[in-house]
Short mmCIF file of C-alpha atoms in Angstrom, two decimals:
data_model
loop_
_atom_site.label_atom_id
_atom_site.label_comp_id
_atom_site.label_asym_id
_atom_site.label_seq_id
_atom_site.Cartn_x
_atom_site.Cartn_y
_atom_site.Cartn_z
CA MET A 175 0.00 0.00 0.00
CA SER A 176 1.32 3.45 -0.87
CA THR A 177 2.54 5.64 1.98
CA HIS A 178 1.55 8.76 0.09
CA ASP A 179 -1.69 10.43 1.18
CA ASP A 180 -3.74 11.95 -1.60
CA GLN A 181 -3.93 15.49 -0.28
CA PRO A 182 -4.90 18.55 -2.31
CA VAL A 183 -2.24 21.16 -2.78
CA GLN A 184 -2.78 23.91 -0.22
CA PRO A 185 -2.94 27.51 -1.46
CA ASP A 186 0.20 29.45 -0.64
CA PRO A 187 -0.68 31.55 2.45
CA VAL A 188 2.03 34.12 1.86
CA THR A 189 1.11 35.29 -1.61
CA GLY A 190 -1.94 36.82 -3.15
CA PRO A 191 -3.65 40.22 -3.25
CA ASP A 192 -1.52 41.72 -0.47
CA GLY A 193 0.98 43.71 -2.46
CA MET A 194 3.63 41.00 -2.35
CA SER A 195 4.92 38.74 -5.09
CA SER A 196 2.25 36.94 -7.09
CA LEU A 197 4.56 33.93 -7.45
CA PRO A 198 4.41 31.07 -4.93
CA PHE A 199 7.07 31.34 -2.25
CA ASN A 200 9.84 28.77 -2.59
CA PRO A 201 11.77 28.31 0.68
CA LEU A 202 14.80 26.93 -1.15
CA THR A 203 15.55 30.26 -2.84
CA GLY A 204 13.12 32.79 -1.35
CA ASP A 205 13.66 35.34 1.39
CA LEU A 206 11.94 38.35 2.98
CA GLN A 207 13.35 41.08 0.75
CA ASP A 208 10.14 41.77 -1.18
CA LEU A 209 8.20 42.12 2.07
CA GLN A 210 10.74 44.58 3.41
CA ASP A 211 10.80 46.59 0.18
CA SER A 212 7.00 46.93 0.08
CA HIS A 213 6.46 47.80 3.76
CA THR A 214 9.40 49.90 4.96
CA ALA A 215 7.41 53.08 4.28
CA CYS A 216 4.60 51.99 6.61
CA TRP A 217 4.20 53.90 9.86
CA LEU A 218 4.52 50.71 11.93
CA TRP A 219 7.70 49.48 10.25
CA PRO A 220 10.17 50.70 12.94
CA ASN A 221 8.24 48.58 15.46
CA LEU A 222 8.27 45.56 13.14
CA SER A 223 11.86 45.80 11.98
CA PRO A 224 13.35 43.88 14.96
CA GLU A 225 10.89 41.03 14.41
CA ILE A 226 11.68 40.89 10.70
CA SER A 227 15.42 40.88 11.48
CA ARG A 228 14.87 37.99 13.88
CA LEU A 229 13.13 36.04 11.12
CA ASP A 230 15.86 36.98 8.67
CA ASP A 231 18.38 35.43 11.05
CA VAL A 232 16.38 32.19 11.11
CA ILE A 233 16.42 32.06 7.31
CA THR A 234 20.15 32.80 7.15
CA ASP A 235 20.95 30.04 9.65
CA ALA A 236 18.60 27.56 7.97
CA ARG A 237 20.10 28.27 4.54
CA ILE A 238 23.40 26.76 5.74
CA PHE A 239 21.84 23.29 5.60
CA LEU A 240 20.78 23.86 1.99
CA THR A 241 24.18 24.90 0.62
CA THR A 242 24.75 21.65 -1.28
CA LEU A 243 21.40 22.10 -3.02
CA LEU A 244 22.15 25.66 -4.12
CA GLN A 245 25.55 25.17 -5.78
CA PRO A 246 26.03 25.81 -8.57
CA GLU A 247 22.28 25.96 -9.30
CA PRO A 248 19.36 24.31 -7.47
CA PRO A 249 18.33 21.11 -9.27
CA GLU A 250 14.76 21.03 -10.55
CA TRP A 251 13.77 18.16 -8.26
CA ALA A 252 14.88 20.17 -5.20
CA MET A 253 13.01 23.27 -6.39
CA GLN A 254 9.85 21.21 -6.86
CA ALA A 255 10.23 19.47 -3.50
CA ALA A 256 10.71 22.78 -1.66
CA LEU A 257 7.75 24.33 -3.47
CA GLY A 258 5.63 21.28 -2.68
CA MET A 259 6.51 21.55 1.02
CA SER A 260 5.55 25.22 0.98
CA ARG A 261 2.18 24.48 -0.58
CA SER A 262 1.55 21.50 1.71
CA ASN A 263 2.52 23.27 4.94
CA HIS A 264 -0.90 22.93 6.55
CA ALA A 265 -1.16 19.24 5.63
CA ILE A 266 2.35 18.57 6.95
CA HIS A 267 1.39 20.03 10.32
CA GLN A 268 -1.77 17.92 10.42
CA HIS A 269 0.01 14.70 9.50
CA ALA A 270 2.92 15.37 11.87
CA GLN A 271 0.50 15.27 14.77
CA ARG A 272 -0.48 11.78 13.64
CA HIS A 273 3.01 10.50 12.76
CA ASN A 274 4.87 12.35 15.56
CA SER A 275 7.42 13.34 12.92
CA TYR A 276 7.51 16.26 10.52
CA VAL A 277 10.01 14.65 8.17
CA THR A 278 7.86 11.52 7.98
CA ALA A 279 4.80 13.66 7.34
CA ALA A 280 6.59 15.63 4.62
CA ARG A 281 7.81 12.48 2.89
CA SER A 282 4.41 10.77 3.12
CA LEU A 283 2.58 13.52 1.23
CA TRP A 284 2.83 13.16 -2.53
CA THR A 285 2.19 16.90 -2.91
CA THR A 286 5.59 17.66 -1.35
CA ARG A 287 7.31 15.83 -4.24
CA ILE A 288 10.25 14.70 -2.11
CA PRO A 289 12.07 11.94 -4.02
CA GLN A 290 12.11 8.52 -2.39
CA GLY A 291 15.40 7.38 -3.94
CA THR A 292 19.01 8.02 -2.99
CA THR A 293 18.88 11.60 -4.30
CA THR A 294 16.56 13.24 -1.82
CA LEU A 295 16.35 15.75 1.02
CA THR A 296 18.02 14.97 4.33
CA ASP A 297 16.09 15.32 7.58
CA ALA A 298 18.05 18.48 8.37
CA GLN A 299 17.19 19.97 4.97
CA ILE A 300 13.49 19.24 5.43
CA TYR A 301 13.50 20.99 8.79
CA ALA A 302 15.49 23.88 7.34
CA LEU A 303 12.95 24.37 4.54
CA LEU A 304 10.11 24.24 7.07
CA ALA A 305 11.90 26.84 9.21
CA ILE A 306 12.29 29.18 6.23
CA HIS A 307 8.68 28.82 5.19
CA GLU A 308 7.38 29.42 8.72
CA SER A 309 9.62 32.50 8.90
CA ARG A 310 8.11 33.79 5.68
CA MET A 311 4.55 33.27 6.92
CA ALA A 312 5.35 35.01 10.22
CA ALA A 313 6.86 37.97 8.35
CA ALA A 314 3.78 38.15 6.11
CA LEU A 315 1.56 38.37 9.20
CA TYR A 316 3.64 41.21 10.64
CA CYS A 317 3.44 43.00 7.30
CA GLU A 318 -0.32 42.48 7.22
CA ILE A 319 -0.53 44.44 10.47
CA ALA A 320 1.58 47.26 9.04
CA GLN A 321 -0.40 47.37 5.80
CA GLY A 322 -3.76 47.21 7.58
CA ILE A 323 -2.93 50.16 9.81
CA GLU A 324 -1.51 52.08 6.85
CA VAL A 325 -4.68 51.56 4.81
CA GLU A 326 -6.88 52.60 7.72
CA MET A 327 -4.78 55.72 8.28
CA ALA A 328 -5.25 56.65 4.64
CA LEU A 329 -9.00 56.02 4.79
CA THR A 330 -9.42 58.15 7.90
CA GLY A 331 -7.08 60.94 6.87
CA VAL A 332 -4.56 60.29 9.65
CA GLY A 333 -0.96 61.21 8.91
CA HIS A 334 2.24 59.61 10.19
CA ASP A 335 2.79 62.52 12.60
CA ASP A 336 -0.71 62.46 14.09
CA VAL A 337 0.28 60.57 17.23
CA GLU A 338 -3.00 61.01 19.10
CA ASP A 339 -5.14 60.04 16.12
CA ILE A 340 -3.01 56.96 15.46
CA ALA A 341 -3.42 55.91 19.09
CA TRP A 342 -7.20 56.26 18.77
CA LEU A 343 -7.18 54.32 15.51
CA ARG A 344 -5.17 51.44 16.96
CA THR A 345 -7.48 51.33 19.97
CA ALA A 346 -10.44 50.83 17.66
CA MET A 347 -8.57 48.04 15.85
CA ALA A 348 -6.87 46.57 18.91
CA GLY A 349 -8.57 43.17 18.79
CA TRP A 350 -7.65 42.60 15.15
CA GLU A 351 -4.07 43.80 15.62
CA ARG A 352 -3.53 41.81 18.82
CA ALA A 353 -4.71 38.59 17.15
CA LEU A 354 -2.26 39.01 14.27
CA TRP A 355 0.63 39.85 16.61
CA HIS A 356 -0.18 36.66 18.51
CA ASP A 357 -0.29 34.57 15.34
CA ALA A 358 2.97 36.06 14.06
CA ALA A 359 4.73 35.41 17.37
CA GLN A 360 3.47 31.81 17.37
CA GLN A 361 4.71 31.33 13.81
CA THR A 362 8.09 32.82 14.71
CA GLY A 363 8.44 30.37 17.58
CA THR A 364 7.59 27.49 15.26
CA ALA A 365 10.23 28.65 12.76
CA GLU A 366 12.87 28.73 15.49
CA LYS A 367 11.87 25.25 16.69
CA PHE A 368 12.25 23.90 13.17
CA LEU A 369 15.70 25.50 12.95
CA LEU A 370 16.70 23.80 16.20
CA MET A 371 15.46 20.49 14.82
CA ALA A 372 17.52 21.04 11.65
CA GLN A 373 20.61 21.66 13.76
CA PHE A 374 19.89 18.59 15.87
CA ALA A 375 19.26 16.36 12.85
CA ALA A 376 22.51 17.56 11.25
CA SER A 377 24.45 16.50 14.34
CA GLN A 378 23.66 12.88 13.41
CA PRO A 379 21.96 11.81 16.64
CA GLY A 380 20.90 8.24 17.26
CA VAL A 381 17.65 7.09 15.70
CA GLU A 382 15.91 6.93 19.07
CA GLN A 383 17.15 10.39 20.08
CA LEU A 384 15.87 11.89 16.85
CA ARG A 385 12.54 10.10 17.22
CA GLN A 386 12.09 11.46 20.74
CA ALA A 387 12.99 15.00 19.64
CA GLU A 388 10.54 14.84 16.75
CA SER A 389 7.83 13.49 19.02
CA ARG A 390 8.43 16.33 21.47
CA MET A 391 8.26 18.87 18.66
CA ALA A 392 4.95 17.45 17.45
CA GLU A 393 3.58 17.48 21.00
CA LEU A 394 4.51 21.15 21.48
CA GLN A 395 2.76 22.02 18.23
CA ARG A 396 -0.34 20.07 19.28
CA ARG A 397 -0.50 22.04 22.51
CA ALA A 398 -0.02 25.32 20.67
CA GLN A 399 -2.81 24.43 18.23
CA ALA A 400 -5.14 23.45 21.07
CA ALA A 401 -4.52 26.77 22.78
CA GLU A 402 -5.05 28.59 19.48
CA ASP A 403 -8.37 26.84 18.89
CA GLY A 404 -9.47 27.78 22.39
CA VAL A 405 -9.04 31.52 21.92
CA LYS A 406 -10.46 31.86 18.41
CA THR A 407 -13.98 32.57 19.65
CA TYR A 408 -12.71 35.46 21.76
CA ARG A 409 -11.04 37.31 18.92
CA LYS A 410 -12.87 40.49 18.19
CA GLY A 411 -12.14 43.97 16.94
CA ARG A 412 -12.72 46.06 13.87
CA ARG A 413 -10.73 44.94 10.86
CA PRO A 414 -9.05 47.40 8.47
CA GLY A 415 -11.48 48.87 6.00
CA ALA A 416 -14.54 48.24 8.15
CA VAL A 417 -16.80 51.25 8.60
CA GLY A 418 -16.40 52.47 12.17
CA LYS A 419 -18.99 54.23 14.29
CA PHE A 420 -17.30 57.61 13.91
CA THR A 421 -17.46 57.27 10.13
CA LYS A 422 -21.14 56.37 10.35
CA ALA A 423 -21.71 59.41 12.56
CA LEU A 424 -20.03 61.63 9.97
CA GLU A 425 -22.21 60.10 7.26
CA GLU A 426 -25.33 61.03 9.22
CA LEU A 427 -24.07 64.57 9.77
CA ILE A 428 -23.32 64.93 6.06
CA ASP A 429 -26.83 63.76 5.24
CA GLN A 430 -28.26 66.35 7.64
CA ALA A 431 -26.06 69.18 6.39
CA LYS A 432 -26.35 68.20 2.72
CA SER A 433 -22.66 69.06 2.61
CA ASN A 434 -19.28 67.59 3.43
CA LYS A 435 -17.65 70.97 4.13
CA VAL A 436 -15.99 71.13 7.52
CA LYS A 437 -17.63 74.47 8.43
CA ASP A 438 -21.10 73.01 7.84
CA ILE A 439 -20.35 69.81 9.75
CA MET A 440 -18.83 71.69 12.69
CA VAL A 441 -22.10 73.55 13.19
CA LEU A 442 -23.89 70.23 13.64
CA ILE A 443 -21.11 68.80 15.83
CA GLU A 444 -21.37 71.79 18.18
CA ALA A 445 -25.11 71.19 18.47
CA ALA A 446 -24.58 67.44 18.93
CA CYS A 447 -22.36 68.12 21.95
CA TYR A 448 -25.54 69.16 23.77
CA GLY A 449 -27.74 66.44 22.28
CA GLY A 450 -27.89 62.68 22.12
CA PRO A 451 -25.50 60.25 20.44
CA ILE A 452 -25.27 59.88 16.67
CA ALA A 453 -24.63 56.37 15.33
CA GLY A 454 -23.29 55.34 18.72
CA ILE A 455 -20.99 58.37 19.03
CA GLN A 456 -21.53 61.07 21.63
CA PHE A 457 -19.80 64.29 20.64
CA GLN A 458 -18.39 65.86 23.80
CA ASP A 459 -16.63 69.09 22.86
CA CYS A 460 -15.01 70.92 19.96
CA ASN A 461 -12.93 73.98 19.20
CA ASP A 462 -10.91 75.34 16.29
CA TYR A 463 -8.35 72.57 16.66
CA HIS A 464 -10.02 69.36 17.86
CA VAL A 465 -13.27 67.43 18.17
CA TRP A 466 -13.71 65.15 21.20
CA TYR A 467 -16.16 62.26 21.25
CA LEU A 468 -17.10 59.06 23.08
CA ASP A 469 -18.08 55.61 21.82
CA ILE A 470 -21.04 55.02 24.11
CA GLU A 471 -20.82 51.22 23.78
CA THR A 472 -17.12 50.70 24.48
CA LYS A 473 -16.71 53.87 26.59
CA VAL A 474 -13.58 54.68 24.59
CA GLU A 475 -12.92 58.39 24.19
CA GLY A 476 -11.37 59.76 21.03
CA GLN A 477 -10.40 62.98 19.39
CA ILE A 478 -9.60 64.16 15.91
CA LYS A 479 -7.78 67.22 14.68
CA ILE A 480 -9.73 69.56 12.44
CA PRO A 481 -7.35 69.12 9.45
CA ASN A 482 -7.78 65.35 9.76
CA LEU A 483 -11.53 65.79 10.03
CA GLN A 484 -11.44 67.78 6.81
CA ARG A 485 -9.48 65.02 5.06
CA ARG A 486 -12.00 62.44 6.21
CA LEU A 487 -14.91 64.57 5.05
CA ASN A 488 -13.25 65.07 1.67
CA ARG A 489 -13.51 61.32 1.12
CA PHE A 490 -17.28 61.65 0.99
CA SER A 491 -18.82 62.91 -2.22
CA ASP A 492 -20.03 66.47 -1.93
CA ILE A 493 -23.81 66.69 -1.87
#
């Protein structure tokens, strides 16, 4: 009976309509350079840079185990095997929990295309490729945070120097951002564990020692997945691009004023400070520089500068 499980090829989770390369990521030759190039201008990048550097280090260290496959040029079979592992990442994780071994899981899936003959990937090389791919996915999650905040800043007219407005914006999106930070940190830890396994496998341990290490690795991943499944239902928060309450309140004010000019809207905001909430927003105070308001459901207070308010209003069609 064949040891290969007929599994569909998984879609590559690190490519697609996110501004990155449209080509599937190949851990044998790929790196993080395109992610860095496309996100260094984001406001959040200075906060992300240490995490990306950490992942870069994992890739650099893992690449050492692939040197023989890269000189002078990667053979086609190795390119296909690495690409297959990248596409089958989710299935490899699932099967590893059953086999207690990631290398066994990788070799048992026909979609990974790892040759079964004498010319094949070593255990250390399989773990190195897994480490690189996990690093890439972690970096993509960090970049998704940066891009999401950047898009929301553009939609709401918040500039890179508007510290108070950025703080308010991130508060509104805190649940979404926190979940992605958690996922990225988990993925980073997995990448580093795979790198350790590559180093251990390369040291030529005894068969039993390697089996125990692989079993422990699979057990740690099972626990991490169980914890992840347990918190999924508690993940909340406004995602980038979602229409927030403040935006809905502005829409109502524009409808009332039949205008999106800041002078017309400010007249209604001043009146609203002495009235009831609008679309869940209670306007509290305003002057020539700021508008203060309260989300009556979350009790979160916010403020917006008048120039930023004007930019947000300009995004609505004039009536």
